[in-house]
């Protein structure tokens, strides 16, 4: 089972895409010996905000069905400097609820700080469902 899963991992990451999975299982030692090139995936880079604006990047970690999850967020100013972070255990939730709870936590933290009331606050999430 370990060899099977490892072979599928190699296939998923782009190594051995033209090799049949059975051949990969039999020749895992050869695949492991090849140098591995890390391919950069697309990610969000810091985009400068208007002066006085704040940006909250939030996320929740869960996969699919209800599981034990944690929500996290990072608040930055217009220069990209971190003003605050949060990480909170929220119990058993599904992935959509997790993202919504992370957005809610970010909003509650911003509302609790009196000096954030007049600021332009942008909340960024990777979930279109939660944002809508």
Coordinates of C-alpha atoms in Angstrom, one line a residue, residues 4-104:
X4 CA 1.1 2.2 -4.3
X5 CA 0.5 5.6 -2.6
X6 CA 4.1 6.8 -3.2
X7 CA 3.8 5.9 -6.9
X8 CA 0.5 7.9 -7.1
X9 CA 2.2 10.8 -5.3
X10 CA 5.0 10.8 -7.9
X11 CA 2.4 10.8 -10.7
X12 CA 0.5 13.6 -9.0
X13 CA 3.6 15.8 -8.7
X14 CA 4.5 15.4 -12.3
X15 CA 7.3 12.9 -12.1
X16 CA 6.7 9.8 -14.2
X17 CA 3.6 11.1 -15.9
X18 CA 4.3 8.9 -19.0
X19 CA 5.1 5.8 -16.9
X20 CA 2.4 3.2 -16.1
X21 CA 1.6 3.1 -12.4
X22 CA 2.6 -0.6 -12.1
X23 CA 6.1 0.2 -13.5
X24 CA 6.4 3.0 -11.1
X25 CA 5.6 0.7 -8.2
X26 CA 8.3 -1.8 -9.3
X27 CA 10.9 1.0 -9.9
X28 CA 10.3 3.4 -6.9
X29 CA 14.0 3.2 -6.0
X30 CA 14.9 4.7 -9.4
X31 CA 12.3 7.5 -9.1
X32 CA 13.6 8.4 -5.6
X33 CA 17.2 8.6 -6.9
X34 CA 16.3 11.3 -9.5
X35 CA 16.8 14.9 -8.4
X36 CA 13.5 16.6 -7.7
X37 CA 12.9 20.1 -9.1
X38 CA 10.5 22.2 -7.0
X39 CA 7.9 23.9 -9.2
X40 CA 6.6 27.1 -7.8
X41 CA 2.8 27.1 -7.6
X42 CA 0.8 30.2 -8.0
X43 CA 0.3 32.1 -4.8
X44 CA -0.8 35.5 -3.7
X45 CA 1.9 38.1 -3.4
X46 CA 1.6 41.2 -1.3
X47 CA -0.1 43.9 -3.2
X48 CA 0.3 47.4 -1.7
X49 CA -2.9 48.8 -0.4
X50 CA -4.1 52.4 -0.3
X51 CA -2.6 54.4 2.6
X52 CA -4.5 53.7 5.8
X53 CA -6.1 50.4 4.5
X54 CA -5.7 47.1 6.3
X55 CA -5.8 43.6 4.9
X56 CA -6.9 40.4 6.7
X57 CA -5.8 37.1 5.1
X58 CA -7.8 34.3 6.6
X59 CA -8.1 30.6 6.3
X60 CA -9.6 27.5 7.9
X61 CA -8.0 24.1 7.8
X62 CA -10.3 21.2 7.1
X63 CA -11.0 18.8 4.3
X64 CA -14.6 17.9 3.3
X65 CA -16.6 16.2 5.9
X66 CA -16.9 17.5 9.4
X67 CA -13.5 17.3 11.2
X68 CA -11.7 19.0 14.0
X69 CA -10.6 22.4 12.6
X70 CA -8.6 25.5 13.3
X71 CA -9.1 29.0 11.8
X72 CA -6.3 31.4 11.3
X73 CA -5.8 35.0 10.1
X74 CA -3.1 37.6 9.6
X75 CA -3.8 41.4 9.7
X76 CA -1.4 43.6 7.8
X77 CA -1.2 47.3 7.2
X78 CA -0.7 49.1 3.9
X79 CA 3.1 48.5 4.1
X80 CA 2.7 44.7 4.6
X81 CA 3.7 44.8 8.2
X82 CA 1.9 42.3 10.5
X83 CA -0.3 44.0 13.0
X84 CA -1.9 40.9 14.5
X85 CA -2.6 37.3 14.0
X86 CA -5.2 34.8 15.3
X87 CA -5.5 31.1 15.5
X88 CA -8.5 29.4 17.1
X89 CA -9.8 25.9 17.5
X90 CA -13.5 25.8 16.5
X91 CA -14.4 22.1 17.0
X92 CA -16.0 19.9 14.4
X93 CA -17.0 21.8 11.2
X94 CA -17.2 21.3 7.5
X95 CA -15.0 23.2 5.1
X96 CA -17.5 26.0 4.2
X97 CA -18.5 26.6 7.8
X98 CA -14.8 26.8 8.7
X99 CA -14.1 29.6 6.2
X100 CA -17.2 31.5 7.3
X101 CA -16.1 31.3 10.9
X102 CA -12.7 32.6 10.0
X103 CA -14.3 35.6 8.2
X104 CA -16.5 36.2 11.2

